[in-house]
Amino acid sequence: MTKQTRHHEWLSLIDVSGPFLAAPVLEKVFPQGLESVDPLKRRHLRQAYDEWREALDLEDPRLVDIHQAWGELVLTEGLDLNDEEGDTLRSGDRLPDGLSYRHPESSVTLNPAYVVVDDQHEDKPLMLVAVHGPEVDLDSTIEGDGWATSPAERMVQLCRATETRLGLVTNGERWMLVDAPVGAVTTFASWYARLWSQEPMTLQAFVTLLGINRFFDAKDRRLSALLDDSLQHQDEVTDALGKQVQRAVDVLIQSLNRANHDRNQELLKGIPPGELYEAALTVMMRLVFLLNAEERELMDVVKDERFQTYYAVSSLRIQLREQAGLHSEELLSHRRDAWSRLLAIFRAIYGGIEHEALRMPALGGSLFDPDRFPFLEGRIKGTSWRTDEARPLPIDNRTVLLLLDAIQLFQGRTLSYRALDVENIGYVYEGLLEHTVERAKEVILDLDATKSAKKPWVGLEELESAEEEGGKAVERLLKERTGSAISRVRNDLKKSVDPEDNARLLAACHNDQSLCNRIAPYFHLLRIDSWGYPLAYPQGSYMVTTGTDRRETGTHYTPKSLTEAIVTETLEPVAYVGPAEGEARENWRLKSSEELLDLKVCDPAMGSGAFLVQACRWLSERLLEAWQDEERAGKCIRIDGKSLDSLEGGEPLPRDVEERLLVARRLIAKRCLYGVDINPMAVELAKLSIWLVTLAKGRPFGFLDHNLRSGDSLLGIHDLDQLRCLDMEPNRAGSGRKLFAQAIDQAVDEAVELCKRLRQRLILDIHDVEAMAELDKEARRKLE
């Protein structure tokens, strides 16, 4: 077993939420693998766990004492946190001062049960430890004290209030490490004591990472340093995932392009190139949604054997990989059933399944609408998926495997979507919004360029024109476009093309031998796709290129650390009575559930919905607190969030805390959250993001379609024809009255010209304030 495989194996055996320790970081610090655990210690821990488990199962009256003894044993003997002087692990009266936190809106005060301190540096706290009863679920909200948060979230608050980065929360069975760095995403990693004997590697990892050495070793080997290094690596994972998905989109576009060519250009007839890119991106977003839903068991059918065998996306990748292992990936190129299976699960999500052997509710929503991009099913625009025959595209299984690998694998390891925040997924896909699809107006060569290259492609005619000026002109042109050294360009131009590469180039040229011969001299400067084919685009082909949408529409990723702080500061004054009046925090009063559900939060440039996602989380937690307050006052809460004196036959709110949280999130999303973005794909991405934090089993998710809309929130229109006609639907029958078309066009042209002059003036003389002001006034007058 390799070192890398060993680290990946134990990482897959623990529950992680958020960016945790990266395998490359672990390999660097532990090149020989995890530290071994003394057999005597292992046996002692197993015996103590069995005694604790027996006392719990038999409801032993001594359970409280046994529970406390078990926790102390893990900390002192398992992790060796109690040094010879007994000063490292403190508890009770020996806890350092200042390690408590009082929640301002309730009577709850948090204190750690134990604290690991650095007694050489003024008893600096290194890790706080909270011990809960064995019946407490560390992820579920604690009821009855007016603060609707889980033990895990309470540890986060305690860590941040006391400026202690690390926390450890346990109920005896589960041992959860909390990493709460200032200004960054919180991570939760959980070990289960029952697995320490079944999977010894998990105990090794627990002792190695949380033992005393990780707090007092060399600085670069301490746990906090490993987590910091891994945070940087997490950014690399997200960036790498974005590139993988981009390559997958490229391959899918090329597959559609080949299918269109094979059908005499009829398949994609009348479909704008930009819509083709939206379709490919939508396929990838659908797959990400399904992987989340399957991993988090958000659909009841996930555990059904038939679903796993014939529908599940996660099992499809495993099945394709097994086929490739038994035969070869080349064999997958000749099979085409996987694409049909994807189309089937897309339809099943949208329209549901009603069969005696398998039932699945219809979830609807625009993301999975089969008629939105009918050409993906081989249907023409205007046909219906319910009545018209589908003729699935000839997309081979090898391409489908690439799509699935792109979103599930990183450095050979399967990614856990539980460990990826919704914001991370948003970041991956926002990077794709700066690309689009265009039809090649001439023969285009996609060059193997460096990151610094601004235009990594060149027209074949442009190259041939440079050839007329001589070899040095060609070298200069290719150096400029690739960003490579002139020596590399010269060497690549001198290389010959072997027969196998020539065959691949001929396939890329749609078997046009003449075109193949013209491109061959530049073969070694071309970018190669995931299947080893050079990226050369004959005239009329669809090609993925860098667009301007992301820059022009301002679609950019906002990190969770920023959204958390901004949302809290923004919503506290409207969710509580007191902040706006200047009251001290301890005098704030949470508004009623009805008042909270009447709030309206709108993001006029929402992008992937990062702020709305965080607003949904924050407001739903406040809504849970309000419901608890009202229930203590004798009220009954109905399933629609109404607080009543009696239910009067209505359905009550679920008692399960997790179910309540989902209800709260869906109510907040439906009644309180609104968003607009000029980029239609950003809107779909925002819907996906909010779906992933609100989806309840079996509930349709089309409820967001009217809340999140595409449009220009600045002008309130999509295009100038709406302004020219003074009509929001200028192309409908009976419209088209361009009342002020000429005047509006003239005003816009003049305003644009003035803006250009203003920009030029800024460049020429940034200090000439008076001239700039006059130009600005003139431009404003014209626009008005």
Coordinates of N, CA and C in Angstrom, one line a residue, residues 40-224:
L40 N -0.8 -1.9 24.0 CA -1.4 -1.8 25.4 C -2.4 -0.7 25.5
K41 N -2.1 0.4 24.9 CA -3.0 1.6 24.9 C -4.3 1.2 24.0
R42 N -4.1 0.6 22.9 CA -5.2 0.2 22.1 C -6.1 -0.8 22.8
R43 N -5.5 -1.8 23.5 CA -6.4 -2.8 24.2 C -7.1 -2.1 25.4
H44 N -6.4 -1.2 26.1 CA -7.1 -0.5 27.2 C -8.2 0.3 26.7
L45 N -8.1 1.0 25.6 CA -9.2 1.9 25.1 C -10.3 1.0 24.6
R46 N -10.0 -0.1 24.0 CA -11.1 -1.0 23.6 C -11.9 -1.6 24.8
Q47 N -11.2 -2.0 25.8 CA -11.9 -2.5 27.0 C -12.8 -1.4 27.7
A48 N -12.2 -0.2 27.8 CA -13.0 0.9 28.4 C -14.2 1.2 27.5
Y49 N -14.0 1.2 26.2 CA -15.2 1.5 25.3 C -16.3 0.5 25.5
D50 N -15.9 -0.8 25.5 CA -16.9 -1.9 25.7 C -17.6 -1.7 27.0
E51 N -16.9 -1.3 28.1 CA -17.6 -1.1 29.4 C -18.6 0.1 29.3
W52 N -18.1 1.1 28.6 CA -19.0 2.3 28.5 C -20.2 2.0 27.6
R53 N -20.0 1.2 26.5 CA -21.1 0.8 25.6 C -22.1 -0.1 26.4
E54 N -21.6 -1.0 27.2 CA -22.5 -1.9 27.9 C -23.3 -1.1 28.9
A55 N -22.7 -0.2 29.6 CA -23.4 0.6 30.6 C -24.5 1.5 29.9
L56 N -24.2 1.9 28.7 CA -25.2 2.7 27.9 C -26.4 1.8 27.5
D57 N -26.1 0.6 27.0 CA -27.1 -0.2 26.5 C -28.0 -0.8 27.6
L58 N -27.4 -1.0 28.8 CA -28.2 -1.6 29.9 C -28.7 -0.5 30.8
E59 N -28.5 0.8 30.5 CA -29.0 1.9 31.3 C -28.5 1.7 32.7
D60 N -27.2 1.4 32.8 CA -26.6 1.3 34.1 C -26.7 2.5 35.0
P61 N -27.1 2.4 36.2 CA -27.3 3.6 37.1 C -26.0 4.4 37.3
R62 N -24.8 3.7 37.0 CA -23.5 4.4 37.2 C -23.1 5.0 35.9
L63 N -24.0 5.2 34.9 CA -23.6 5.6 33.5 C -22.9 7.0 33.6
V64 N -23.4 7.9 34.4 CA -22.9 9.2 34.4 C -21.4 9.2 34.8
D65 N -21.1 8.4 35.8 CA -19.7 8.3 36.3 C -18.8 7.5 35.2
I66 N -19.4 6.5 34.6 CA -18.6 5.7 33.6 C -18.4 6.6 32.4
H67 N -19.4 7.4 32.0 CA -19.3 8.3 30.9 C -18.2 9.3 31.1
Q68 N -18.1 9.9 32.3 CA -17.0 10.9 32.6 C -15.7 10.2 32.6
A69 N -15.6 9.0 33.2 CA -14.3 8.3 33.2 C -13.8 7.9 31.8
W70 N -14.8 7.5 30.9 CA -14.4 7.2 29.5 C -13.9 8.4 28.8
G71 N -14.5 9.6 29.0 CA -14.0 10.8 28.3 C -12.6 11.1 28.8
E72 N -12.4 11.1 30.1 CA -11.1 11.4 30.7 C -10.0 10.5 30.2
L73 N -10.4 9.2 30.1 CA -9.4 8.2 29.7 C -8.9 8.5 28.2
V74 N -9.9 8.8 27.3 CA -9.5 9.1 26.0 C -8.5 10.3 25.9
L75 N -8.8 11.3 26.7 CA -8.0 12.6 26.7 C -6.6 12.3 27.3
T76 N -6.6 11.7 28.5 CA -5.4 11.5 29.2 C -4.5 10.4 28.7
E77 N -5.1 9.2 28.6 CA -4.3 8.1 28.1 C -4.2 7.9 26.6
G78 N -5.4 8.1 26.0 CA -5.5 8.0 24.5 C -4.6 9.0 23.8
L79 N -4.8 10.3 24.2 CA -4.1 11.4 23.5 C -2.9 11.9 24.3
D80 N -2.7 11.3 25.5 CA -1.5 11.7 26.3 C -1.5 13.2 26.6
L81 N -2.7 13.8 26.8 CA -2.7 15.3 27.0 C -2.4 15.7 28.4
N82 N -2.4 14.7 29.3 CA -2.1 15.0 30.7 C -0.6 14.7 31.0
D83 N 0.2 15.8 30.9 CA 1.6 15.6 31.0 C 2.0 15.3 32.5
E84 N 3.3 15.1 32.7 CA 3.8 14.6 34.0 C 3.4 15.6 35.1
E85 N 3.5 16.9 34.8 CA 3.1 18.0 35.8 C 1.6 18.2 35.9
G86 N 0.9 17.7 35.0 CA -0.6 17.8 35.0 C -1.0 19.2 34.7
D87 N -0.2 20.0 34.0 CA -0.5 21.4 33.7 C -1.0 21.6 32.2
T88 N -1.0 20.6 31.4 CA -1.4 20.7 30.0 C -2.9 20.6 29.9
L89 N -3.5 19.7 30.5 CA -4.9 19.5 30.4 C -5.6 20.0 31.7
R90 N -6.4 21.0 31.7 CA -7.0 21.6 32.8 C -8.5 21.4 32.8
S91 N -9.1 21.4 34.0 CA -10.6 21.2 34.1 C -11.0 21.8 35.4
G92 N -12.3 22.0 35.6 CA -12.9 22.4 36.9 C -12.3 23.8 37.3
D93 N -11.9 23.8 38.5 CA -11.4 25.1 39.1 C -10.1 25.5 38.5
R94 N -9.4 24.7 37.8 CA -8.1 25.0 37.2 C -8.2 25.5 35.8
L95 N -9.4 25.7 35.3 CA -9.6 26.3 34.0 C -9.1 27.8 34.0
P96 N -8.3 28.2 33.0 CA -7.9 29.6 32.9 C -9.1 30.5 32.8
D97 N -8.9 31.8 33.3 CA -9.9 32.8 33.2 C -10.2 33.2 31.8
G98 N -11.4 33.7 31.6 CA -11.8 34.2 30.3 C -12.2 33.2 29.2
L99 N -12.5 32.0 29.6 CA -12.9 31.0 28.7 C -14.3 30.6 28.7
S100 N -15.2 31.6 28.9 CA -16.6 31.4 28.9 C -17.2 32.3 27.9
Y101 N -18.4 32.0 27.4 CA -19.2 32.8 26.4 C -20.6 32.8 26.8
R102 N -21.2 34.0 27.0 CA -22.6 34.1 27.3 C -23.4 34.6 26.0
H103 N -24.3 33.7 25.6 CA -25.1 34.1 24.4 C -26.0 35.2 24.7
P104 N -25.9 36.4 24.0 CA -26.6 37.6 24.4 C -28.1 37.5 24.3
E105 N -28.7 36.7 23.5 CA -30.1 36.6 23.3 C -30.8 35.5 24.1
S106 N -30.0 34.8 24.9 CA -30.6 33.7 25.8 C -29.8 33.7 27.1
S107 N -30.2 32.8 27.9 CA -29.5 32.7 29.2 C -28.4 31.7 29.2
V108 N -28.0 31.2 28.0 CA -27.0 30.2 27.9 C -25.6 30.7 28.0
T109 N -24.8 30.1 28.9 CA -23.4 30.4 29.1 C -22.6 29.2 28.8
L110 N -21.6 29.3 27.9 CA -20.8 28.2 27.5 C -19.5 28.2 28.2
N111 N -19.1 27.0 28.7 CA -17.8 26.8 29.3 C -17.2 25.5 28.9
P112 N -15.9 25.4 28.6 CA -15.4 24.1 28.2 C -15.3 23.2 29.5
A113 N -15.4 21.9 29.2 CA -15.1 20.9 30.3 C -13.7 20.8 30.6
Y114 N -12.9 20.8 29.5 CA -11.4 20.8 29.6 C -10.8 21.8 28.7
V115 N -9.5 22.1 28.9 CA -8.8 22.9 28.0 C -7.4 22.5 28.0
V116 N -6.8 22.4 26.8 CA -5.4 22.1 26.6 C -4.7 23.5 26.5
V117 N -3.7 23.7 27.4 CA -3.0 25.0 27.5 C -1.5 24.8 27.3
D118 N -1.0 25.9 26.8 CA 0.5 26.0 26.7 C 1.0 26.7 28.0
D119 N 1.4 25.9 29.0 CA 1.8 26.5 30.3 C 3.1 27.3 30.2
Q120 N 3.8 27.2 29.1 CA 5.0 28.0 28.9 C 4.7 29.4 28.4
H121 N 3.5 29.6 28.0 CA 3.2 30.9 27.4 C 1.9 31.4 28.0
E122 N 1.9 31.7 29.3 CA 0.8 32.3 30.1 C -0.5 31.5 29.9
D123 N -0.4 30.2 30.0 CA -1.5 29.3 29.9 C -2.4 29.6 28.7
K124 N -1.8 29.9 27.6 CA -2.5 30.1 26.3 C -3.3 28.9 25.9
P125 N -4.7 29.1 25.7 CA -5.5 27.9 25.4 C -5.2 27.5 23.9
L126 N -5.0 26.2 23.8 CA -4.7 25.6 22.5 C -5.9 24.8 21.9
M127 N -6.7 24.2 22.8 CA -7.9 23.5 22.3 C -8.9 23.4 23.5
L128 N -10.1 23.7 23.2 CA -11.2 23.6 24.2 C -11.9 22.3 24.0
V129 N -12.4 21.7 25.1 CA -13.1 20.4 25.0 C -14.4 20.5 25.7
A130 N -15.5 20.1 24.9 CA -16.8 20.0 25.5 C -17.3 18.6 25.5
V131 N -17.9 18.2 26.7 CA -18.4 16.8 26.8 C -19.9 16.9 27.0
H132 N -20.6 16.2 26.2 CA -22.1 16.1 26.3 C -22.5 14.7 26.6
G133 N -23.7 14.5 27.0 CA -24.3 13.2 27.4 C -24.3 12.3 26.1
P134 N -24.3 11.0 26.3 CA -24.3 10.1 25.2 C -25.6 10.1 24.4
E135 N -26.6 10.7 24.9 CA -27.9 10.8 24.1 C -27.9 12.0 23.2
V136 N -26.9 12.9 23.3 CA -26.9 14.2 22.5 C -26.3 14.0 21.1
D137 N -27.1 14.4 20.1 CA -26.6 14.4 18.7 C -25.8 15.7 18.5
L138 N -24.5 15.6 18.2 CA -23.7 16.8 18.1 C -24.1 17.7 16.9
D139 N -24.9 17.2 16.0 CA -25.3 18.0 14.8 C -26.7 18.6 15.0
S140 N -27.4 18.1 16.0 CA -28.8 18.5 16.1 C -28.9 19.7 17.1
T141 N -29.9 20.5 16.9 CA -30.2 21.7 17.7 C -30.6 21.2 19.1
I142 N -30.0 21.9 20.1 CA -30.4 21.6 21.5 C -31.7 22.4 21.8
E143 N -32.7 21.8 22.3 CA -34.0 22.4 22.5 C -34.1 22.8 24.0
G144 N -34.9 23.8 24.2 CA -35.4 24.2 25.5 C -34.6 25.3 26.3
D145 N -33.5 25.8 25.7 CA -32.8 26.9 26.4 C -32.9 28.2 25.6
G146 N -33.6 28.3 24.5 CA -33.8 29.5 23.8 C -32.7 29.8 22.8
W147 N -31.8 28.9 22.6 CA -30.7 29.1 21.6 C -30.7 27.9 20.7
A148 N -31.2 28.1 19.5 CA -31.4 27.0 18.5 C -30.1 26.7 17.8
T149 N -29.2 26.1 18.4 CA -27.9 25.7 17.8 C -27.5 24.3 18.3
S150 N -26.7 23.7 17.5 CA -26.2 22.4 17.8 C -24.9 22.5 18.7
P151 N -24.5 21.4 19.4 CA -23.3 21.4 20.2 C -22.1 21.8 19.3
A152 N -22.1 21.4 18.1 CA -20.9 21.7 17.2 C -20.9 23.2 16.9
E153 N -22.0 23.8 16.6 CA -22.0 25.3 16.4 C -21.7 26.0 17.7
R154 N -22.1 25.5 18.8 CA -21.8 26.2 20.1 C -20.3 26.2 20.3
M155 N -19.7 25.1 20.0 CA -18.2 25.1 20.1 C -17.6 26.1 19.2
V156 N -18.1 26.3 18.0 CA -17.6 27.4 17.1 C -17.7 28.7 17.8
Q157 N -18.8 29.0 18.3 CA -19.0 30.3 19.0 C -18.1 30.5 20.2
L158 N -17.9 29.4 21.0 CA -17.0 29.5 22.1 C -15.6 29.7 21.7
C159 N -15.2 29.0 20.6 CA -13.8 29.1 20.1 C -13.5 30.6 19.7
R160 N -14.5 31.1 18.9 CA -14.3 32.5 18.4 C -14.3 33.5 19.5
A161 N -15.2 33.3 20.4 CA -15.3 34.3 21.5 C -14.1 34.3 22.4
T162 N -13.4 33.2 22.5 CA -12.2 33.1 23.4 C -10.9 33.1 22.6
E163 N -11.1 33.3 21.2 CA -9.9 33.4 20.4 C -9.0 32.1 20.4
T164 N -9.7 31.0 20.5 CA -9.1 29.7 20.5 C -9.5 29.0 19.2
R165 N -8.5 28.6 18.4 CA -8.9 28.1 17.1 C -9.5 26.7 17.1
L166 N -9.0 25.8 18.0 CA -9.4 24.4 17.9 C -10.4 24.1 19.1
G167 N -11.3 23.2 18.8 CA -12.2 22.7 19.8 C -12.4 21.2 19.6
L168 N -12.8 20.5 20.6 CA -13.1 19.0 20.5 C -14.4 18.8 21.2
V169 N -15.4 18.3 20.5 CA -16.7 18.0 21.1 C -17.0 16.5 21.1
T170 N -17.5 16.0 22.2 CA -17.8 14.6 22.2 C -19.1 14.2 23.0
N171 N -19.7 13.1 22.6 CA -20.8 12.5 23.4 C -20.4 11.1 23.8
G172 N -19.1 10.8 23.8 CA -18.6 9.5 24.1 C -18.4 8.6 22.9
E173 N -19.3 8.6 22.0 CA -19.2 7.8 20.8 C -18.5 8.6 19.7
R174 N -19.0 9.8 19.5 CA -18.4 10.6 18.4 C -17.5 11.7 19.0
W175 N -16.3 11.8 18.3 CA -15.3 12.8 18.8 C -15.1 13.7 17.6
M176 N -15.6 15.0 17.7 CA -15.6 15.9 16.6 C -14.6 17.0 16.9
L177 N -13.6 17.1 15.9 CA -12.7 18.2 16.0 C -13.3 19.4 15.2
V178 N -13.2 20.6 15.9 CA -13.7 21.8 15.3 C -12.5 22.7 15.0
D179 N -12.4 23.2 13.8 CA -11.3 24.1 13.4 C -12.1 25.4 13.0
A180 N -11.9 26.5 13.8 CA -12.6 27.7 13.6 C -11.6 28.9 13.4
P181 N -10.9 28.9 12.3 CA -9.9 30.0 12.1 C -10.6 31.3 11.8
V182 N -10.0 32.4 12.3 CA -10.6 33.7 12.1 C -10.7 34.1 10.7
G183 N -11.8 34.5 10.2 CA -12.0 35.0 8.8 C -11.9 33.9 7.8
A184 N -12.1 32.6 8.2 CA -12.1 31.5 7.2 C -13.2 30.5 7.5
V185 N -13.3 29.5 6.6 CA -14.4 28.6 6.7 C -14.1 27.6 7.9
T186 N -15.2 27.3 8.7 CA -15.1 26.3 9.8 C -15.1 24.9 9.2
T187 N -14.3 24.0 9.9 CA -14.2 22.6 9.5 C -14.6 21.8 10.7
F188 N -15.3 20.7 10.4 CA -15.7 19.7 11.4 C -15.2 18.3 10.9
A189 N -14.5 17.6 11.7 CA -14.0 16.3 11.4 C -14.3 15.3 12.5
S190 N -15.0 14.2 12.2 CA -15.5 13.4 13.3 C -14.9 12.0 13.2
W191 N -14.5 11.5 14.4 CA -14.1 10.1 14.5 C -15.2 9.4 15.4
Y192 N -15.3 8.1 15.2 CA -16.3 7.3 15.9 C -15.6 6.2 16.7
A193 N -15.8 6.2 18.0 CA -15.0 5.2 18.9 C -15.3 3.8 18.5
R194 N -16.5 3.5 18.0 CA -16.8 2.1 17.7 C -15.9 1.6 16.5
L195 N -15.4 2.5 15.7 CA -14.5 2.1 14.6 C -13.1 1.9 15.0
W196 N -12.7 2.4 16.2 CA -11.3 2.3 16.5 C -10.7 0.9 16.5
S197 N -11.5 -0.1 16.9 CA -11.1 -1.5 16.9 C -11.3 -2.1 15.5
Q198 N -12.4 -1.7 14.9 CA -12.8 -2.3 13.5 C -11.9 -1.8 12.4
E199 N -11.6 -0.5 12.5 CA -10.7 0.2 11.5 C -9.5 0.8 12.3
P200 N -8.5 0.1 12.7 CA -7.4 0.6 13.5 C -6.8 1.9 13.0
M201 N -6.8 2.1 11.7 CA -6.2 3.3 11.1 C -6.9 4.6 11.6
T202 N -8.2 4.5 11.9 CA -8.9 5.7 12.4 C -8.4 6.1 13.8
L203 N -8.1 5.1 14.6 CA -7.5 5.4 15.9 C -6.1 6.0 15.8
Q204 N -5.3 5.4 14.9 CA -4.0 6.0 14.6 C -4.1 7.4 14.2
A205 N -5.0 7.8 13.3 CA -5.2 9.1 12.9 C -5.6 10.0 14.0
F206 N -6.6 9.6 14.9 CA -7.1 10.3 16.0 C -5.9 10.6 17.0
V207 N -5.1 9.6 17.3 CA -4.0 9.8 18.3 C -2.9 10.7 17.7
T208 N -2.6 10.4 16.4 CA -1.5 11.2 15.7 C -1.9 12.6 15.6
L209 N -3.1 13.0 15.3 CA -3.5 14.4 15.0 C -3.9 15.2 16.2
L210 N -4.4 14.5 17.2 CA -4.9 15.2 18.4 C -4.1 14.9 19.6
G211 N -3.1 14.1 19.5 CA -2.2 13.8 20.6 C -1.4 15.0 21.0
I212 N -0.7 14.9 22.1 CA 0.1 16.0 22.7 C 1.2 16.5 21.7
N213 N 1.7 15.7 20.9 CA 2.8 16.1 20.0 C 2.3 17.2 19.0
R214 N 1.1 17.1 18.6 CA 0.6 18.1 17.6 C 0.4 19.5 18.2
F215 N 0.6 19.6 19.5 CA 0.4 20.9 20.1 C 1.8 21.5 20.5
F216 N 2.8 20.6 20.7 CA 4.1 21.1 21.2 C 5.3 20.7 20.3
D217 N 5.0 20.1 19.1 CA 6.1 19.8 18.2 C 6.6 21.0 17.5
A218 N 7.5 20.9 16.6 CA 8.0 22.0 15.8 C 6.8 22.7 15.2
K219 N 6.9 24.1 15.0 CA 5.8 24.8 14.6 C 5.1 24.3 13.3
D220 N 6.0 23.9 12.3 CA 5.5 23.5 11.1 C 4.8 22.1 11.1
R221 N 4.9 21.4 12.3 CA 4.3 20.1 12.4 C 3.1 20.1 13.3
R222 N 2.8 21.3 13.9 CA 1.6 21.3 14.8 C 0.3 21.3 14.0
L223 N -0.7 20.9 14.7 CA -2.0 20.7 14.0 C -2.5 22.0 13.3
S224 N -2.4 23.1 14.0 CA -2.8 24.3 13.4 C -2.1 24.7 12.1

